[in-house]
Amino acid sequence: MGSQAAPKVRYVTGGIGFDEGRASDFPCDENSAAAILRRLKIASRPQAVEESVTLAISARAAALRAEGIDVLSLAAGEPDFAPAPPLEAAAHAFLESGVGRYTATSGTPELRASLAEAAQSGFAAQLTRDNILVTAGTKPAIHIALLALLEPGDEVVVLAPYWVSYPHIVRLAGGVPRIFPCSADNAFVPDFGELERELARPACRVLLVNSPNNPTGRVYSSDELRALHDLCREHDVTILSDEIYAAVTDADTDRAPSPSGFDEGLERTIVFDGLSKSHAVPGWRLGWMIGPPPLIEAAGKLQSQLLGNACAIAQAAALSAFTDESRAATRSMVGAIVERRAHFSKGLEWLPEFELLEPMGAFYAFPAVHDVLERLGIDDTALASRLLVEARVAIVPGTAFGAPGHLRFSLTQGIDVIDEALHRVRAWLDDHLP
Ligand SMILES: Cc1ncc(COP(=O)(O)O)c(C=O)c1O
């Protein structure tokens, strides 16, 4: 036998423009990273989605910290509280039971029934477990609901300021986000006349509402939600109500109002909720949607192929999310958040250039900084970037939430950190404002 021919470099053909003939132009092992990259053709879908600005800023703050630079991060939407103790105990007990099996893909029957019972007081319609789909967090719940509702090109009205992920989730589901600005001058409530014109568009299918709101902390009143509900009924639009912060208003309120309180037949409202914020377990990935049974069934079919079931440990833990002890843990966390909100608002006396509409819920503050931007001749993204690098405070520019001219402070850390952050911003402004 003569010398063995070197193995031929083989590329998977079809769609990427390489073929056997041209492979020799790129000699490399067929399993090298370069070869794998050439074989892959990334579709347009991920290109239509941007990385979350919030996560990018948090990552940059972490990188600066790793270099030994003392950065205060008020960027991420993840508070520093420990998980609610009853949930931890229930998760441990589940692990000790030795069960590690799949659950029903729409959630365990016990948890669906328990969530229906816990949510009942906010709904005009009678709930059963058939109204509940348990998912791996609120984010996938919203995505799956949109996948179940939208045909390509259908429009979704997104009230701005909005949570950074909404426009991307809408696009991934084939929809067209229509951003509807709500001005700080109108306390972030939409102009109902203009909104009606938007909802009346023939392609409009969905209105996305988030109260309490990330980033503004605005909580819509029952009257405001009734007005939104009535407009949607008139124009046959479905309301997606993201209520992930509903338990985070003030220490005496169990839940913020919901449009579901007006939907007697539960015909056009879908509510989203989860444990991430109310029980301080965002990494456990447990959320749910509440809606009409046919929608829940359709969404459940999609989930069975996309995700399977939400984590069984988190589902078992969620069964103890609404006991008296758990509610007390949530209330005590909310008490601390209310204190932080009040402290931040008071601290803004040092920053009279910032105009804050006091947050009523969630754990964010979203002051307008138009005056500072004008005097410095920069935009909010440049200001946030300079505050990160030069003042060593990580906050998120309003542009990320569809509201340029603002900054979002996450009150996810204690009062000392909030104070120190405000001092640093003050000192930076003193050095830089003309
Ligand atoms: C308004 C809003 N909705 C949904 C989510 C995501 O929640 P989950 O952790 O349940 O996916 C967040 C997270 O920050 C949020 O701010």
Coordinates of C-alpha atoms and ligand atoms in Angstrom, one line a residue:
M1 CA 0.0 0.0 0.0
G2 CA 1.3 3.4 -0.9
S3 CA 1.0 6.5 1.3
Q4 CA -2.5 6.9 2.4
A5 CA -4.3 9.9 1.0
A6 CA -5.1 12.6 3.6
P7 CA -8.8 12.4 4.6
K8 CA -10.8 14.6 2.4
V9 CA -12.1 17.7 4.1
R10 CA -15.8 17.4 3.9
Y11 CA -18.3 20.2 4.3
V12 CA -22.0 19.8 4.6
T13 CA -23.3 21.3 1.4
G14 CA -26.5 23.2 0.8
G15 CA -27.3 26.7 1.7
I16 CA -23.9 28.0 2.7
G17 CA -22.1 28.3 -0.6
F18 CA -19.3 25.9 0.1
D19 CA -19.0 22.7 -1.9
E20 CA -16.4 19.9 -2.1
G21 CA -14.5 21.7 -4.9
R22 CA -14.0 24.9 -2.8
A23 CA -13.4 23.1 0.4
S24 CA -9.7 22.9 -0.4
D25 CA -9.5 26.7 -0.3
F26 CA -10.1 26.4 3.5
P27 CA -8.0 23.5 4.6
C28 CA -8.8 22.6 8.2
D29 CA -10.0 19.8 10.3
E30 CA -13.7 19.2 9.7
N31 CA -14.4 19.6 13.4
S32 CA -12.4 22.8 14.0
A33 CA -14.3 25.8 15.2
A34 CA -13.7 27.6 11.9
A35 CA -15.1 24.7 9.9
I36 CA -18.2 24.4 12.1
L37 CA -18.8 28.1 11.8
R38 CA -18.6 27.9 8.0
R39 CA -21.0 25.0 8.0
L40 CA -23.6 26.9 10.0
K41 CA -25.7 29.5 8.4
I42 CA -27.2 31.7 11.1
A43 CA -30.8 32.5 10.1
S44 CA -32.3 36.0 10.2
R45 CA -34.3 35.2 13.3
P46 CA -31.6 35.8 15.9
Q47 CA -30.3 38.8 14.0
A48 CA -33.7 40.5 14.5
V49 CA -33.1 40.3 18.3
E50 CA -30.7 42.4 20.3
E51 CA -29.0 41.4 23.5
S52 CA -30.7 42.9 26.5
V53 CA -29.2 46.3 27.3
T54 CA -29.8 45.7 31.0
L55 CA -27.8 42.4 30.9
A56 CA -25.0 44.0 28.8
I57 CA -24.6 46.9 31.3
S58 CA -24.7 44.5 34.2
A59 CA -22.0 42.3 32.5
R60 CA -19.9 45.4 31.9
A61 CA -20.2 46.4 35.5
A62 CA -19.1 42.9 36.5
A63 CA -16.1 43.1 34.2
L64 CA -15.0 46.4 35.7
R65 CA -15.4 44.9 39.2
A66 CA -13.3 41.9 38.1
E67 CA -10.6 44.4 37.3
G68 CA -10.7 45.6 40.8
I69 CA -12.8 48.7 40.1
D70 CA -15.4 49.4 42.7
V71 CA -18.6 49.7 40.6
L72 CA -22.1 50.0 42.2
S73 CA -24.7 48.2 40.1
L74 CA -28.2 49.5 40.1
A75 CA -28.8 48.0 36.6
A76 CA -30.2 44.5 36.9
G77 CA -33.8 43.8 37.8
E78 CA -32.8 41.3 40.4
P79 CA -33.0 42.3 44.1
D80 CA -30.7 41.1 46.8
F81 CA -33.3 39.3 48.9
A82 CA -33.1 35.6 49.9
P83 CA -35.7 33.2 48.6
A84 CA -38.9 33.0 50.6
P85 CA -38.2 30.4 53.3
P86 CA -41.3 28.2 52.7
L87 CA -40.3 27.8 49.1
E88 CA -36.8 26.7 50.0
A89 CA -38.1 24.2 52.5
A90 CA -40.6 22.8 49.9
A91 CA -37.8 22.5 47.2
H92 CA -35.6 20.6 49.7
A93 CA -38.5 18.3 50.6
F94 CA -39.1 17.5 46.9
L95 CA -35.4 16.7 46.4
E96 CA -35.5 14.4 49.3
S97 CA -38.5 12.5 47.9
G98 CA -36.2 11.2 45.2
V99 CA -38.7 12.0 42.4
G100 CA -37.1 13.3 39.2
R101 CA -39.7 12.6 36.6
Y102 CA -41.3 14.7 33.9
T103 CA -44.5 16.4 35.0
A104 CA -47.6 17.1 32.9
T105 CA -46.4 19.6 30.3
S106 CA -48.9 22.3 31.3
G107 CA -47.9 22.0 35.0
T108 CA -48.9 19.6 37.8
P109 CA -52.7 19.4 38.3
E110 CA -52.1 20.4 42.0
L111 CA -50.1 23.5 41.1
R112 CA -52.6 24.6 38.4
A113 CA -55.4 24.2 40.9
S114 CA -53.5 26.0 43.6
L115 CA -52.6 28.9 41.3
A116 CA -56.3 29.2 40.2
E117 CA -57.4 29.5 43.8
A118 CA -54.7 32.0 44.7
A119 CA -55.5 34.2 41.7
Q120 CA -59.3 34.0 42.0
S121 CA -59.9 37.2 44.0
G122 CA -58.5 39.4 41.2
F123 CA -60.8 37.9 38.5
A124 CA -64.4 38.6 37.6
A125 CA -64.6 35.1 36.0
Q126 CA -64.6 31.8 38.0
L127 CA -61.2 30.1 37.6
T128 CA -60.3 26.5 37.5
R129 CA -57.0 24.7 36.8
D130 CA -58.0 24.7 33.1
N131 CA -57.4 28.5 33.1
I132 CA -53.7 28.0 34.1
L133 CA -50.6 27.1 32.2
V134 CA -47.4 26.7 34.2
T135 CA -44.2 27.7 32.4
A136 CA -40.5 28.3 33.0
G137 CA -40.9 32.0 33.9
T138 CA -43.1 34.8 32.8
K139 CA -40.9 35.6 29.8
P140 CA -41.6 32.3 28.0
A141 CA -45.2 32.5 29.1
I142 CA -45.6 35.8 27.1
H143 CA -43.8 34.3 24.2
I144 CA -45.9 31.2 24.0
A145 CA -49.1 33.2 24.4
L146 CA -48.1 35.4 21.4
L147 CA -47.2 32.3 19.4
A148 CA -50.7 31.0 20.1
L149 CA -52.4 34.3 19.2
L150 CA -50.5 35.9 16.3
E151 CA -50.5 35.4 12.6
P152 CA -47.4 36.8 10.8
G153 CA -47.8 40.6 10.5
D154 CA -50.4 41.0 13.3
E155 CA -49.8 44.1 15.3
V156 CA -49.1 44.3 19.1
V157 CA -49.4 47.7 20.8
V158 CA -46.7 48.0 23.4
L159 CA -47.1 50.9 25.8
A160 CA -43.8 52.7 26.3
P161 CA -41.9 52.9 28.6
Y162 CA -41.8 49.1 28.3
W163 CA -39.8 46.2 29.6
V164 CA -36.9 45.8 27.2
S165 CA -37.9 42.3 26.1
Y166 CA -41.4 43.0 24.7
P167 CA -40.5 44.2 21.2
H168 CA -38.2 41.3 20.7
I169 CA -40.6 38.7 22.0
V170 CA -43.3 40.1 19.7
R171 CA -41.0 40.0 16.7
L172 CA -39.9 36.4 17.5
A173 CA -43.6 35.4 17.5
G174 CA -44.0 36.9 14.0
G175 CA -45.8 40.0 15.2
V176 CA -45.2 43.7 14.6
P177 CA -44.6 45.7 17.7
R178 CA -46.3 49.1 17.6
I179 CA -44.7 51.3 20.3
F180 CA -47.1 53.7 21.9
P181 CA -45.4 56.3 24.0
C182 CA -47.0 57.3 27.3
S183 CA -45.6 60.6 28.4
A184 CA -44.2 61.3 31.9
D185 CA -46.3 64.5 31.7
N186 CA -49.4 62.4 31.7
A187 CA -48.0 60.2 34.5
F188 CA -47.3 57.4 31.9
V189 CA -51.0 56.9 31.3
P190 CA -51.7 56.6 27.5
D191 CA -53.7 59.2 25.7
F192 CA -56.9 57.2 25.3
G193 CA -58.1 59.0 22.2
E194 CA -54.8 58.3 20.4
L195 CA -54.6 54.8 21.8
E196 CA -58.1 54.1 20.4
R197 CA -56.9 55.0 16.9
E198 CA -54.1 52.5 17.3
L199 CA -56.3 49.7 18.6
A200 CA -58.8 50.3 15.7
R201 CA -56.1 49.5 13.1
P202 CA -57.3 46.3 11.2
A203 CA -54.0 44.4 11.9
C204 CA -54.1 45.2 15.7
R205 CA -54.6 42.1 17.7
V206 CA -53.0 42.6 21.1
L207 CA -52.4 45.3 23.7
L208 CA -49.5 44.6 26.1
V209 CA -49.9 46.2 29.5
N210 CA -47.5 46.1 32.4
S211 CA -48.7 47.4 35.8
P212 CA -46.8 47.8 38.1
N213 CA -44.5 48.9 35.4
N214 CA -40.8 48.2 34.7
P215 CA -39.2 50.7 34.4
T216 CA -41.5 53.5 35.7
G217 CA -43.0 51.9 38.8
R218 CA -46.3 53.3 37.7
V219 CA -49.4 51.3 38.9
Y220 CA -52.5 51.9 36.9
S221 CA -55.7 52.5 38.9
S222 CA -58.8 50.4 38.5
D223 CA -60.4 53.2 36.5
E224 CA -57.5 53.4 34.1
L225 CA -57.5 49.6 33.6
R226 CA -61.3 49.6 33.1
A227 CA -60.9 52.2 30.4
L228 CA -58.2 50.1 28.7
H229 CA -60.3 47.0 28.9
D230 CA -63.4 48.8 27.4
L231 CA -61.3 50.1 24.5
C232 CA -60.0 46.6 23.8
R233 CA -63.5 45.1 24.0
E234 CA -64.8 47.7 21.6
H235 CA -62.0 46.9 19.0
D236 CA -61.8 43.2 19.6
V237 CA -58.2 43.4 20.9
T238 CA -56.8 40.9 23.5
I239 CA -55.0 42.4 26.5
L240 CA -51.8 40.7 27.7
S241 CA -51.4 41.9 31.3
D242 CA -47.9 41.3 32.6
E243 CA -48.5 41.3 36.4
I244 CA -45.1 40.0 37.5
Y245 CA -44.8 43.0 40.0
A246 CA -48.4 42.9 41.1
A247 CA -47.4 41.8 44.6
V248 CA -44.8 44.6 44.8
T249 CA -46.7 47.8 45.6
D250 CA -46.9 48.6 49.3
A251 CA -46.8 46.4 52.3
D252 CA -50.6 46.5 52.9
T253 CA -51.7 45.7 49.4
D254 CA -51.7 42.0 48.3
R255 CA -52.0 42.8 44.6
A256 CA -52.2 45.8 42.3
P257 CA -55.5 46.0 40.2
S258 CA -55.8 44.0 37.0
P259 CA -57.9 44.3 33.9
S260 CA -59.0 40.8 34.6
G261 CA -61.3 42.2 37.2
F262 CA -63.5 43.6 34.4
D263 CA -63.5 40.7 32.0
E264 CA -66.5 38.8 33.2
G265 CA -66.4 36.0 30.7
L266 CA -62.5 36.0 30.7
E267 CA -62.7 36.5 26.9
R268 CA -60.0 38.9 26.2
T269 CA -57.5 39.1 29.1
I270 CA -54.5 36.9 29.6
V271 CA -52.6 37.5 32.8
F272 CA -48.9 36.7 33.4
D273 CA -47.3 36.2 36.7
G274 CA -44.5 34.2 38.3
L275 CA -42.3 33.7 41.4
S276 CA -39.2 35.7 40.2
K277 CA -40.0 39.0 41.8
S278 CA -42.6 38.2 44.5
H279 CA -40.7 35.3 46.0
A280 CA -37.1 36.4 45.1
V281 CA -36.3 33.3 43.0
P282 CA -35.7 34.5 39.5
G283 CA -33.3 31.7 38.8
W284 CA -35.8 29.0 39.6
R285 CA -37.7 29.9 36.4
L286 CA -41.3 29.5 37.4
G287 CA -44.2 31.5 35.9
W288 CA -47.7 31.0 34.6
M289 CA -50.4 32.4 32.4
I290 CA -54.1 32.7 33.2
G291 CA -56.6 32.9 30.4
P292 CA -59.6 31.3 28.7
P293 CA -59.3 27.5 28.5
P294 CA -59.1 27.2 24.7
L295 CA -56.1 29.6 24.7
I296 CA -54.5 27.7 27.6
E297 CA -55.0 24.5 25.7
A298 CA -53.5 25.9 22.5
A299 CA -50.5 27.4 24.4
G300 CA -50.1 24.1 26.3
K301 CA -49.7 22.3 23.0
L302 CA -47.0 24.7 21.9
Q303 CA -45.3 24.4 25.2
S304 CA -45.3 20.6 25.0
Q305 CA -43.1 20.8 21.9
L306 CA -41.1 23.9 22.8
L307 CA -40.2 23.3 26.4
G308 CA -41.8 20.3 27.9
N309 CA -42.6 21.1 31.5
A310 CA -41.3 23.8 33.8
C311 CA -38.8 22.5 36.4
A312 CA -40.5 20.0 38.6
I313 CA -38.6 21.2 41.7
A314 CA -39.8 24.8 41.2
Q315 CA -43.3 23.5 40.6
A316 CA -43.3 21.6 43.9
A317 CA -41.9 24.7 45.7
A318 CA -44.6 26.9 44.1
L319 CA -47.3 24.9 45.9
S320 CA -46.2 26.7 49.1
A321 CA -46.0 30.2 47.5
F322 CA -49.4 31.4 48.8
T323 CA -49.4 30.1 52.4
D324 CA -49.7 32.6 55.2
E325 CA -46.0 32.2 55.9
S326 CA -45.1 32.9 52.2
R327 CA -47.4 35.9 52.0
A328 CA -45.7 37.3 55.1
A329 CA -42.3 36.8 53.6
T330 CA -43.4 38.7 50.4
R331 CA -44.9 41.5 52.6
S332 CA -41.7 41.9 54.5
M333 CA -39.6 42.1 51.3
V334 CA -42.1 44.6 49.9
G335 CA -41.8 46.6 53.1
A336 CA -38.0 46.9 52.5
I337 CA -38.6 47.9 48.9
V338 CA -41.0 50.6 49.9
E339 CA -38.4 52.0 52.2
R340 CA -35.8 52.0 49.4
R341 CA -38.2 53.7 47.0
A342 CA -38.9 56.4 49.7
H343 CA -35.2 56.8 50.4
F344 CA -34.4 57.2 46.7
S345 CA -37.1 59.8 46.2
K346 CA -35.7 61.7 49.2
G347 CA -32.2 61.3 48.0
L348 CA -33.1 63.0 44.8
E349 CA -33.1 66.2 46.8
W350 CA -29.4 66.1 46.1
L351 CA -30.1 65.8 42.4
P352 CA -32.7 68.6 41.6
E353 CA -31.8 68.3 37.9
F354 CA -33.6 64.9 37.9
E355 CA -37.4 64.8 37.7
L356 CA -38.9 61.8 39.3
L357 CA -42.5 60.6 39.1
E358 CA -42.6 58.7 42.3
P359 CA -42.8 55.0 41.7
M360 CA -45.9 53.3 43.2
G361 CA -44.8 49.7 42.6
A362 CA -42.0 47.4 41.5
F363 CA -38.4 48.3 42.5
Y364 CA -37.3 50.9 40.0
A365 CA -37.1 54.6 39.7
F366 CA -37.1 56.3 36.3
P367 CA -36.3 60.0 36.6
A368 CA -36.3 62.2 33.5
V369 CA -32.9 63.8 33.0
H370 CA -33.6 66.1 30.0
D371 CA -32.0 69.1 31.6
V372 CA -28.7 67.3 32.3
L373 CA -28.6 65.9 28.7
E374 CA -29.2 69.3 27.2
R375 CA -26.5 71.0 29.3
L376 CA -24.0 68.2 28.5
G377 CA -25.0 67.9 24.8
I378 CA -25.3 64.1 25.0
D379 CA -28.0 61.5 25.0
D380 CA -29.1 59.2 27.8
T381 CA -27.1 56.2 26.5
A382 CA -23.9 58.3 26.5
L383 CA -24.8 59.6 30.0
A384 CA -25.3 56.1 31.4
S385 CA -22.1 54.9 29.8
R386 CA -20.1 57.8 31.3
L387 CA -21.7 57.3 34.7
L388 CA -20.6 53.7 34.5
V389 CA -17.0 54.4 33.5
E390 CA -16.4 57.7 35.3
A391 CA -18.7 57.7 38.3
R392 CA -18.7 53.9 38.7
V393 CA -22.4 53.6 38.9
A394 CA -24.2 51.2 36.6
I395 CA -27.7 52.3 35.6
V396 CA -29.7 51.8 32.4
P397 CA -30.6 54.5 29.8
G398 CA -34.2 55.2 29.1
T399 CA -33.7 54.5 25.4
A400 CA -33.6 50.8 26.3
F401 CA -37.2 51.1 27.5
G402 CA -38.4 53.1 24.5
A403 CA -38.2 56.3 26.6
P404 CA -35.1 58.4 25.8
G405 CA -34.2 61.1 28.2
H406 CA -34.6 59.0 31.3
L407 CA -32.4 56.8 33.5
R408 CA -33.6 53.6 35.3
F409 CA -32.2 53.0 38.8
S410 CA -32.9 49.4 40.1
L411 CA -33.4 49.6 43.8
T412 CA -32.1 46.1 44.2
Q413 CA -29.6 46.8 46.9
G414 CA -29.7 48.3 50.4
I415 CA -30.0 51.9 51.4
D416 CA -26.3 52.4 51.9
V417 CA -25.6 51.4 48.3
I418 CA -28.4 53.7 47.0
D419 CA -27.0 56.6 49.0
E420 CA -23.5 56.0 47.8
A421 CA -24.7 55.8 44.2
L422 CA -26.6 59.1 44.4
H423 CA -23.5 60.8 46.0
R424 CA -21.3 59.5 43.1
V425 CA -23.7 60.8 40.5
R426 CA -23.9 64.2 42.3
A427 CA -20.1 64.5 42.4
W428 CA -19.9 63.6 38.7
L429 CA -22.5 66.2 37.8
D430 CA -20.7 68.8 39.8
D431 CA -17.5 68.0 37.9
H432 CA -19.1 68.0 34.5
L433 CA -22.2 70.2 34.3
P434 CA -21.4 73.5 32.6
Ligands
LIG1 C1 -42.0 43.4 33.3 C2 -41.3 42.1 33.4 N1 -41.9 41.0 32.9 C3 -41.3 39.8 32.9 C4 -40.1 39.6 33.4 C5 -39.4 38.3 33.4 O1 -39.9 37.5 34.5 P1 -39.5 36.0 34.6 O2 -38.3 35.9 35.4 O3 -40.7 35.4 35.3 O4 -39.3 35.4 33.2 C6 -39.4 40.7 33.9 C7 -38.0 40.6 34.5 O5 -37.3 41.5 34.8 C8 -40.0 42.0 33.9 O6 -39.4 43.1 34.4

